[in-house]
Amino acid sequence: MFAFTTQQMAGHRQSVVTTAAALVPLPFGATCPQHTTFYGPGCEIFAQGEAAGQLYQVEFGAVRVYRLLSDGRRQISAFYMPGEVFGFEGDTVHHFFAEAIVGTSIRSFRASQLNDASHILLPMTLRGLTRAQEHLLVLGRQTAAERVAAFLLDLAHRQGGLEQIDLPMSRMDIGDYLGLTIETVSRVFSRLKAKGIIALPSLRTAEILKWKTLEAMSD
Amino acid sequence: MFAFTTQQMAGHRQSVVTTAAALVPLPFGATCPQHTTFYGPGCEIFAQGEAAGQLYQVEFGAVRVYRLLSDGRRQISAFYMPGEVFGFEGDTVHHFFAEAIVGTSIRSFRASQLNDASHILLPMTLRGLTRAQEHLLVLGRQTAAERVAAFLLDLAHRQGGLEQIDLPMSRMDIGDYLGLTIETVSRVFSRLKAKGIIALPSLRTAEILKWKTLEAMSD
DNA sequence: CGGGGGCTTGACGCACCTCAAGACAAGTGG
DNA sequence: CCACTTGTCTTGAGGTGCGTCAAGCCCCCG
């Protein structure tokens, strides 16, 4: 379907600019100059300290946005899936890192060139704020099992409510999003599977078998 | 200075509307119909599920905004101090609870009546988003001591960078903000005090003695 | 002076982390 | 096509930081 070679997909942390069409209508109804870029797995989209001001919309693939402590501890503040927009910053400089998780195509454009910018940006930013604040409850007050349950349900909803869930991110990424280690994430997955609540057809796929049970777990 | 009696300050979870002056200029440069309300300690400002749309600015006092799990676990997502604004919601309905911590005076007004609303709201919302995302790192990846250090430094900065810090909130509130129990918060305070990094002149006052040490701890 | 709520301190337990070994999948070269 | 490598994931055993439970203390207020 997409004309990228295996080599490009493998990526070696390189990105490939594929197009630069101007004034294409954006999915959320605005128009402005933009272009589409392909990022290989692990490829950096922006880094902490870099100039901000661009917005990014995932076309296909997946993105992680995170912060680091000086000793390397990492907290992923959000994953972004196809259709979702990220890159908002209150500052002129990025406070976070953003990387493609798998081969990812991203549309970008300057926020300032958006017609009627704040009118469109405010609701998106508000949604992001609410999501972040809800995630605070998960990190501050929920157990490992509750965190994983909430994570799976969130992903399922964002992927259209199907039982089959695509997990583009590694166990390490999931751990760094949920404030857990990879071992704990893996153990919870195994326990959920043993109880017949989920199935794991492959490493990067999960299937929710007992939706209600999982929902009851997540709070 | 403020003409509230001790009884009003004690509050018994009651609020007292003190005025309703229209079209007073707001500190951030806008004007719109507004009024000022006094809330006693513990008094609810809005609740989860209630209609949203109002914005609130703390005049004096302090506010906690939080979410609850069904079994009563609480996560405070933010404290608001004099001058700060809260109440943004992406939805028509509140997803959070807001309460006065101590006797608190609050200006409120409809967001929709703000002239040039989104132009003013967007930067404030963005700042809130960045703050929330930074707090995710604290909750997901920092130890108890690091959390408390970060909390004290944040409060100190927001109170003008003085060493003397006013702690309007209880240990319970601090714990529910940092994802810790009151016992752990108390133990960390005691240890910081024993090491001469902070002083605790009273229960609700802290003083930073070794600023650098505390900053080194918080990351 | 005598409650009472919030805070501190201690002893103990447990959920999650650390460390380590092994399993599995995918790629690589002979 | 099959050894061998490499990276990710799983599983186990043991350790630890923080939670739980339980006294006791300290203010504050009556």
Coordinates of C-alpha atoms (C1' of nucleotides) in Angstrom, one line a residue:
Chain A
M1 CA 0.0 0.0 0.0
F2 CA 2.6 2.6 0.9
A3 CA 5.6 2.6 -1.3
F4 CA 8.4 2.5 1.2
T5 CA 11.1 -0.1 0.9
T6 CA 12.1 -2.3 3.9
Q7 CA 15.2 -0.3 4.2
Q8 CA 13.4 2.9 4.6
M9 CA 11.0 1.3 7.1
A10 CA 14.0 -0.1 9.0
G11 CA 15.0 3.5 9.2
H12 CA 18.3 3.6 10.9
R13 CA 16.9 6.8 12.6
Q14 CA 16.8 8.7 9.3
S15 CA 13.8 10.5 7.9
V16 CA 12.7 11.0 4.3
V17 CA 10.8 14.0 3.2
T18 CA 8.2 12.7 0.7
T19 CA 6.2 15.7 -0.3
A20 CA 5.5 19.4 0.2
A21 CA 2.1 20.1 -1.1
A22 CA 0.8 23.5 -0.1
L23 CA -2.7 24.4 1.1
V24 CA -4.2 21.0 1.4
P25 CA -7.2 21.0 3.6
L26 CA -6.4 19.6 7.1
P27 CA -8.6 16.9 8.6
F28 CA -9.9 19.3 11.2
G29 CA -11.1 21.8 8.7
A30 CA -8.3 24.4 8.3
T31 CA -6.0 25.0 5.5
C32 CA -2.4 26.2 5.5
P33 CA 1.0 25.5 4.0
Q34 CA 2.2 22.1 5.1
H35 CA 4.3 19.1 4.1
T36 CA 4.5 15.5 4.9
T37 CA 7.6 13.7 6.2
F38 CA 8.4 10.1 6.8
Y39 CA 10.2 9.1 9.9
G40 CA 11.9 5.7 10.4
P41 CA 11.5 3.8 13.7
G42 CA 13.2 5.6 16.6
C43 CA 13.7 8.7 14.5
E44 CA 13.5 12.1 16.3
I45 CA 10.8 14.5 15.3
F46 CA 11.8 17.3 17.7
A47 CA 14.0 17.5 20.8
Q48 CA 13.9 19.3 24.2
G49 CA 15.4 22.8 23.7
E50 CA 14.7 23.0 20.0
A51 CA 12.6 25.9 18.6
A52 CA 8.9 25.1 18.8
G53 CA 5.9 26.4 16.8
Q54 CA 5.2 23.6 14.5
L55 CA 2.2 21.3 14.8
Y56 CA 2.3 17.7 13.7
Q57 CA -0.5 15.3 12.7
V58 CA 0.2 11.6 12.5
E59 CA -0.9 10.2 9.1
F60 CA 0.1 6.6 9.8
G61 CA 2.4 5.1 12.4
A62 CA 2.8 6.1 16.0
V63 CA 4.7 8.7 18.1
R64 CA 6.0 8.9 21.7
V65 CA 6.4 12.2 23.4
Y66 CA 8.6 12.1 26.6
R67 CA 10.8 13.9 29.1
L68 CA 14.1 12.6 30.6
L69 CA 15.7 13.0 34.0
S70 CA 19.4 13.6 34.1
D71 CA 20.1 9.9 35.0
G72 CA 18.1 8.6 32.1
R73 CA 14.8 7.8 33.7
R74 CA 12.1 8.5 31.1
Q75 CA 8.5 9.4 31.3
I76 CA 6.4 9.2 28.2
S77 CA 3.6 11.7 28.6
A78 CA 1.6 10.6 25.6
F79 CA 1.4 8.3 22.5
Y80 CA 0.0 9.8 19.3
M81 CA -1.9 7.6 16.8
P82 CA -3.1 8.3 13.3
G83 CA -5.2 11.4 13.0
E84 CA -4.0 12.8 16.3
V85 CA -2.2 16.1 16.6
F86 CA 0.8 17.0 18.9
G87 CA 3.5 19.6 19.2
F88 CA 1.7 22.3 21.2
E89 CA 4.0 24.3 23.4
G90 CA 3.4 27.3 25.6
D91 CA 7.0 28.3 25.1
T92 CA 9.1 29.2 22.0
V93 CA 11.2 26.1 22.8
H94 CA 10.2 22.5 23.2
H95 CA 10.1 21.0 26.7
F96 CA 9.8 17.5 25.4
F97 CA 11.2 15.0 22.9
A98 CA 9.1 13.4 20.2
E99 CA 10.1 10.3 18.3
A100 CA 8.5 8.0 15.8
I101 CA 7.9 4.6 17.3
V102 CA 7.6 2.7 14.0
G103 CA 7.8 3.9 10.4
T104 CA 5.6 7.0 10.6
S105 CA 4.2 9.6 8.2
I106 CA 3.6 13.1 9.7
R107 CA 2.1 16.2 8.3
S108 CA 3.5 19.4 9.8
F109 CA 2.7 23.1 9.5
R110 CA 3.4 26.3 11.5
A111 CA 0.8 26.9 14.1
S112 CA 1.0 30.7 13.3
Q113 CA 0.0 30.0 9.7
L114 CA -3.2 28.2 10.7
N115 CA -6.2 30.4 9.8
D116 CA -8.1 31.3 12.9
A117 CA -5.4 29.4 14.9
S118 CA -6.4 29.7 18.5
H119 CA -10.1 28.9 17.7
I120 CA -9.0 25.5 16.5
L121 CA -6.1 25.0 18.9
L122 CA -7.9 25.8 22.1
P123 CA -10.3 22.8 22.1
M124 CA -7.4 20.5 21.1
T125 CA -5.2 21.8 23.8
L126 CA -8.0 21.5 26.3
R127 CA -8.5 17.9 25.4
G128 CA -4.8 17.3 25.8
L129 CA -4.9 18.9 29.2
T130 CA -7.8 16.8 30.4
R131 CA -6.0 13.6 29.1
A132 CA -2.8 14.6 31.0
Q133 CA -4.7 15.3 34.2
E134 CA -6.5 12.0 34.0
H135 CA -3.2 10.2 33.5
L136 CA -2.0 11.9 36.7
L137 CA -4.6 9.9 38.6
V138 CA -3.3 6.7 36.9
L139 CA 0.4 7.4 37.8
G140 CA -0.3 8.8 41.3
R141 CA -2.9 6.4 42.6
Q142 CA -3.4 3.2 40.6
T143 CA -1.8 -0.2 40.9
A144 CA 0.2 -1.9 38.1
A145 CA -2.8 -4.0 37.0
E146 CA -5.1 -1.0 37.0
R147 CA -2.6 1.0 34.9
V148 CA -2.3 -1.7 32.3
A149 CA -6.0 -2.1 32.1
A150 CA -6.6 1.6 31.7
F151 CA -3.9 1.7 29.0
L152 CA -5.4 -1.2 27.0
L153 CA -8.9 0.3 27.2
D154 CA -7.6 3.7 26.1
L155 CA -5.8 2.3 23.1
A156 CA -8.8 0.2 22.2
H157 CA -11.1 3.2 22.2
R158 CA -8.7 5.3 20.2
Q159 CA -8.4 2.5 17.6
G160 CA -12.1 2.5 17.0
G161 CA -13.4 0.3 19.9
L162 CA -12.4 -3.0 18.3
E163 CA -11.2 -5.9 20.6
Q164 CA -8.0 -6.3 18.5
I165 CA -5.5 -3.8 19.6
D166 CA -2.4 -2.8 17.7
L167 CA 0.6 -2.2 20.1
P168 CA 3.2 -0.3 18.0
M169 CA 5.2 0.4 21.1
S170 CA 7.6 -1.9 23.0
R171 CA 7.2 -3.1 26.6
M172 CA 9.8 -0.5 27.5
D173 CA 7.6 2.3 26.0
I174 CA 4.5 1.0 27.8
G175 CA 6.5 0.9 31.1
D176 CA 7.8 4.4 30.6
Y177 CA 4.3 5.6 29.9
L178 CA 2.7 3.8 32.9
G179 CA 5.5 4.5 35.4
L180 CA 6.4 0.8 35.6
T181 CA 9.3 -1.5 34.6
I182 CA 9.2 -3.8 31.5
E183 CA 9.2 -6.8 33.8
T184 CA 6.1 -5.6 35.7
V185 CA 4.3 -4.8 32.4
S186 CA 5.1 -8.2 31.1
R187 CA 4.0 -9.9 34.3
V188 CA 0.6 -8.1 34.3
F189 CA 0.1 -9.0 30.6
S190 CA 0.8 -12.6 31.5
R191 CA -1.6 -12.6 34.4
L192 CA -4.4 -11.0 32.4
K193 CA -3.8 -13.6 29.7
A194 CA -3.8 -16.5 32.3
K195 CA -7.2 -15.2 33.6
G196 CA -8.6 -15.1 30.1
I197 CA -9.2 -11.4 30.2
I198 CA -7.0 -10.7 27.2
A199 CA -5.3 -12.7 24.5
L200 CA -1.8 -11.9 23.0
P201 CA -1.9 -13.3 19.5
S202 CA 1.5 -11.7 18.9
L203 CA 4.0 -9.5 20.7
R204 CA 2.5 -6.4 19.2
T205 CA -1.1 -7.3 19.3
A206 CA -3.5 -7.6 22.2
E207 CA -7.2 -8.7 22.2
I208 CA -9.7 -7.9 24.8
L209 CA -11.8 -10.9 25.7
K210 CA -13.6 -9.8 28.8
W211 CA -14.2 -6.1 28.3
K212 CA -16.3 -5.6 31.4
T213 CA -13.8 -7.2 33.7
L214 CA -11.1 -5.0 32.3
E215 CA -13.2 -1.9 32.7
A216 CA -14.0 -2.9 36.3
M217 CA -10.2 -3.3 36.9
S218 CA -9.3 0.2 35.6
D219 CA -11.2 1.8 38.5
Chain B
M1 CA -7.1 43.9 55.8
F2 CA -9.9 41.6 54.7
A3 CA -13.1 42.0 56.6
F4 CA -13.9 38.4 57.2
T5 CA -14.7 37.1 60.7
T6 CA -13.0 34.1 62.2
Q7 CA -16.3 32.3 61.9
Q8 CA -16.4 32.9 58.2
M9 CA -12.8 31.8 57.8
A10 CA -13.6 28.6 59.7
G11 CA -16.2 28.2 57.1
H12 CA -18.0 25.0 57.9
R13 CA -18.0 24.3 54.2
Q14 CA -20.2 27.3 53.5
S15 CA -19.4 30.0 51.0
V16 CA -20.3 33.7 51.2
V17 CA -20.9 35.8 48.1
T18 CA -19.3 39.1 48.9
T19 CA -19.7 41.2 45.8
A20 CA -20.8 41.3 42.1
A21 CA -19.1 44.2 40.5
A22 CA -19.5 44.1 36.7
L23 CA -16.8 44.8 34.1
V24 CA -13.9 45.3 36.4
P25 CA -10.6 44.8 34.4
L26 CA -9.1 41.4 35.0
P27 CA -5.4 41.1 35.9
F28 CA -4.6 39.6 32.5
G29 CA -6.0 42.5 30.6
A30 CA -9.5 41.5 29.7
T31 CA -12.8 42.8 30.9
C32 CA -16.1 41.0 31.4
P33 CA -19.0 40.6 33.9
Q34 CA -17.7 38.9 37.0
H35 CA -18.2 38.6 40.7
T36 CA -16.2 37.7 43.7
T37 CA -17.1 34.9 46.1
F38 CA -15.6 33.9 49.4
Y39 CA -15.3 30.2 50.2
G40 CA -14.6 28.8 53.6
P41 CA -12.0 26.0 54.2
G42 CA -13.0 22.8 52.4
C43 CA -15.8 24.5 50.6
E44 CA -16.6 23.1 47.1
I45 CA -16.2 25.5 44.2
F46 CA -17.4 23.0 41.5
A47 CA -17.8 19.2 41.3
Q48 CA -17.3 16.5 38.8
G49 CA -20.4 16.3 36.6
E50 CA -21.5 19.9 37.1
A51 CA -21.9 22.2 34.1
A52 CA -18.6 23.9 33.2
G53 CA -17.9 27.1 31.4
Q54 CA -16.9 29.4 34.3
L55 CA -13.3 30.5 34.9
Y56 CA -12.0 31.2 38.3
Q57 CA -9.1 33.4 39.6
V58 CA -7.8 33.1 43.1
E59 CA -7.6 36.5 44.8
F60 CA -6.3 35.2 48.1
G61 CA -6.3 31.7 49.7
A62 CA -5.6 28.4 47.9
V63 CA -7.5 25.9 45.9
R64 CA -7.1 22.1 45.2
V65 CA -8.4 20.5 42.0
Y66 CA -8.7 16.7 42.1
R67 CA -10.2 13.5 40.8
L68 CA -11.5 10.5 42.8
L69 CA -11.5 6.8 42.2
S70 CA -14.6 4.9 43.2
D71 CA -12.9 3.5 46.3
G72 CA -12.0 7.0 47.5
R73 CA -8.4 7.2 46.3
R74 CA -7.7 10.9 45.4
Q75 CA -5.3 12.5 43.0
I76 CA -4.9 16.3 43.3
S77 CA -3.9 17.4 39.8
A78 CA -3.0 21.0 40.9
F79 CA -3.0 23.6 43.6
Y80 CA -3.9 27.2 42.6
M81 CA -2.5 30.1 44.5
P82 CA -3.3 33.9 44.4
G83 CA -3.4 35.3 40.9
E84 CA -3.7 31.9 39.2
V85 CA -6.6 30.9 37.0
F86 CA -8.4 27.5 36.8
G87 CA -11.6 25.9 35.6
F88 CA -10.8 25.3 31.9
E89 CA -12.6 22.3 30.5
G90 CA -12.8 20.9 27.1
D91 CA -16.2 19.5 27.9
T92 CA -19.5 21.2 28.9
V93 CA -19.3 19.3 32.1
H94 CA -16.5 19.3 34.8
H95 CA -14.3 16.3 35.0
F96 CA -12.8 17.4 38.3
F97 CA -13.6 18.7 41.8
A98 CA -12.4 22.0 43.0
E99 CA -12.3 23.1 46.7
A100 CA -11.0 25.9 48.7
I101 CA -8.2 24.7 51.0
V102 CA -8.4 27.7 53.4
G103 CA -10.6 30.7 53.4
T104 CA -10.4 31.8 49.8
S105 CA -11.7 34.6 47.7
I106 CA -12.3 33.9 44.1
R107 CA -13.3 35.9 41.1
S108 CA -15.4 34.1 38.5
F109 CA -16.8 34.9 35.1
R110 CA -18.1 33.0 32.1
A111 CA -15.3 32.1 29.6
S112 CA -17.7 32.8 26.7
Q113 CA -18.1 36.4 27.9
L114 CA -14.4 37.1 27.8
N115 CA -13.6 39.4 25.0
D116 CA -11.3 37.7 22.5
A117 CA -11.6 34.6 24.7
S118 CA -9.4 32.0 23.0
H119 CA -6.6 34.5 22.4
I120 CA -6.2 34.8 26.1
L121 CA -7.1 31.3 27.1
L122 CA -4.8 29.4 24.7
P123 CA -1.6 30.5 26.4
M124 CA -3.0 29.9 29.8
T125 CA -4.2 26.4 28.8
L126 CA -0.8 25.6 27.2
R127 CA 1.0 26.5 30.4
G128 CA -1.4 24.3 32.3
L129 CA -0.7 21.5 29.9
T130 CA 3.0 21.8 30.2
R131 CA 2.7 21.9 34.0
A132 CA 0.6 18.7 34.0
Q133 CA 3.0 16.9 31.7
E134 CA 5.9 17.8 33.9
H135 CA 4.0 16.5 36.9
L136 CA 3.6 13.2 35.1
L137 CA 7.4 12.8 35.2
V138 CA 7.3 13.4 39.0
L139 CA 4.6 10.9 39.6
G140 CA 5.8 8.3 37.1
R141 CA 9.5 8.3 37.7
Q142 CA 10.7 10.1 40.9
T143 CA 11.2 8.9 44.4
A144 CA 9.4 10.2 47.5
A145 CA 12.3 12.6 48.3
E146 CA 12.5 13.9 44.8
R147 CA 8.8 14.5 44.7
V148 CA 8.8 16.5 47.9
A149 CA 11.9 18.5 46.8
A150 CA 10.2 19.3 43.5
F151 CA 7.0 20.3 45.3
L152 CA 8.8 22.7 47.7
L153 CA 10.8 24.3 44.9
D154 CA 7.7 24.8 42.8
L155 CA 5.8 26.4 45.6
A156 CA 8.7 28.6 46.5
H157 CA 9.0 29.9 42.9
R158 CA 5.2 30.5 42.7
Q159 CA 5.4 32.5 46.0
G160 CA 8.0 34.8 44.6
G161 CA 11.2 32.9 45.2
L162 CA 11.5 33.6 48.9
E163 CA 12.9 30.9 51.2
Q164 CA 9.9 31.1 53.5
I165 CA 7.1 29.0 52.0
D166 CA 3.5 29.1 53.0
L167 CA 1.9 25.7 53.0
P168 CA -1.8 26.3 53.1
M169 CA -2.5 22.6 52.4
S170 CA -2.4 19.6 54.8
R171 CA 0.0 16.7 54.6
M172 CA -2.9 14.7 53.2
D173 CA -3.3 17.2 50.4
I174 CA 0.5 17.1 49.7
G175 CA 0.4 13.3 49.7
D176 CA -2.5 13.2 47.3
Y177 CA -0.8 15.7 45.0
L178 CA 2.5 13.8 45.0
G179 CA 1.1 10.2 44.9
L180 CA 2.3 9.4 48.4
T181 CA 0.8 8.8 51.9
I182 CA 0.8 11.4 54.6
E183 CA 3.3 9.2 56.6
T184 CA 5.8 9.2 53.7
V185 CA 5.4 13.0 53.2
S186 CA 6.0 13.5 56.9
R187 CA 9.0 11.2 57.0
V188 CA 10.6 13.0 54.0
F189 CA 10.0 16.4 55.7
S190 CA 11.6 15.1 58.9
R191 CA 14.6 13.7 57.0
L192 CA 15.1 17.0 55.0
K193 CA 14.9 18.9 58.3
A194 CA 17.4 16.5 60.0
K195 CA 19.9 17.1 57.2
G196 CA 19.5 20.9 57.5
I197 CA 18.1 21.3 54.0
I198 CA 14.9 22.8 55.2
A199 CA 13.4 24.2 58.4
L200 CA 9.9 23.8 59.6
P201 CA 9.1 26.9 61.8
S202 CA 5.5 25.8 62.0
L203 CA 3.3 23.0 60.6
R204 CA 2.2 25.2 57.7
T205 CA 5.5 26.9 57.0
A206 CA 8.6 25.6 55.4
E207 CA 11.9 27.4 54.9
I208 CA 14.5 26.4 52.3
L209 CA 18.0 26.5 53.9
K210 CA 20.1 24.7 51.2
W211 CA 18.5 25.7 47.9
K212 CA 21.2 24.1 45.8
T213 CA 20.9 20.8 47.6
L214 CA 17.2 20.7 47.1
E215 CA 17.5 21.6 43.5
A216 CA 20.0 18.8 43.0
M217 CA 17.6 16.4 44.6
S218 CA 14.6 17.2 42.4
D219 CA 16.4 15.8 39.4
Chain C
dC1 C1' -7.1 22.3 81.4
dG2 C1' -9.0 18.8 78.8
dG3 C1' -10.4 17.0 74.2
dG4 C1' -9.5 16.3 69.3
dG5 C1' -7.8 16.6 64.7
dG6 C1' -3.6 16.7 62.3
dC7 C1' 1.1 15.3 62.4
dT8 C1' 5.1 12.3 63.6
dT9 C1' 7.4 8.1 64.5
dG10 C1' 8.1 3.1 64.6
dA11 C1' 7.4 -1.8 63.3
dC12 C1' 6.1 -4.6 59.8
dG13 C1' 4.3 -6.2 55.2
dC14 C1' 3.8 -6.1 50.4
dA15 C1' 3.8 -4.4 45.5
dC16 C1' 6.9 -3.4 42.6
dC17 C1' 12.0 -3.1 41.3
dT18 C1' 16.5 -5.3 40.5
dC19 C1' 19.2 -8.8 38.9
dA20 C1' 19.7 -12.7 36.2
dA21 C1' 18.6 -16.6 33.3
dG22 C1' 16.2 -18.4 29.6
dA23 C1' 12.7 -18.2 25.5
dC24 C1' 11.5 -16.5 21.3
dA25 C1' 11.5 -14.0 16.9
dA26 C1' 13.8 -11.9 13.2
dG27 C1' 17.7 -11.1 10.7
dT28 C1' 22.6 -12.6 8.7
dG29 C1' 26.0 -15.1 6.8
dG30 C1' 28.1 -19.4 5.5
Chain D
dC1 C1' 18.6 -24.1 4.8
dC2 C1' 20.6 -24.0 9.1
dA3 C1' 23.9 -22.2 12.8
dC4 C1' 24.7 -18.0 14.9
dT5 C1' 23.7 -13.3 16.4
dT6 C1' 21.0 -9.7 18.4
dG7 C1' 17.3 -7.6 20.5
dT8 C1' 13.0 -8.0 22.9
dC9 C1' 10.2 -10.4 25.9
dT10 C1' 9.1 -13.6 29.7
dT11 C1' 9.8 -15.7 34.1
dG12 C1' 12.0 -16.5 38.5
dA13 C1' 14.3 -15.3 43.0
dG14 C1' 15.4 -12.0 46.1
dG15 C1' 15.6 -7.0 47.8
dT16 C1' 13.6 -2.5 49.0
dG17 C1' 11.0 1.7 49.1
dC18 C1' 6.9 3.0 50.3
dG19 C1' 2.3 1.6 52.3
dT20 C1' -0.3 -0.1 56.3
dC21 C1' -1.2 -0.3 61.0
dA22 C1' -0.7 1.5 65.4
dA23 C1' 1.0 4.4 69.1
dG24 C1' 2.0 8.6 70.8
dC25 C1' 2.8 13.7 70.2
dC26 C1' 1.6 18.5 69.4
dC27 C1' -1.1 22.3 68.6
dC28 C1' -5.2 24.6 68.6
dC29 C1' -9.5 25.5 70.4
dG30 C1' -13.0 25.2 73.5

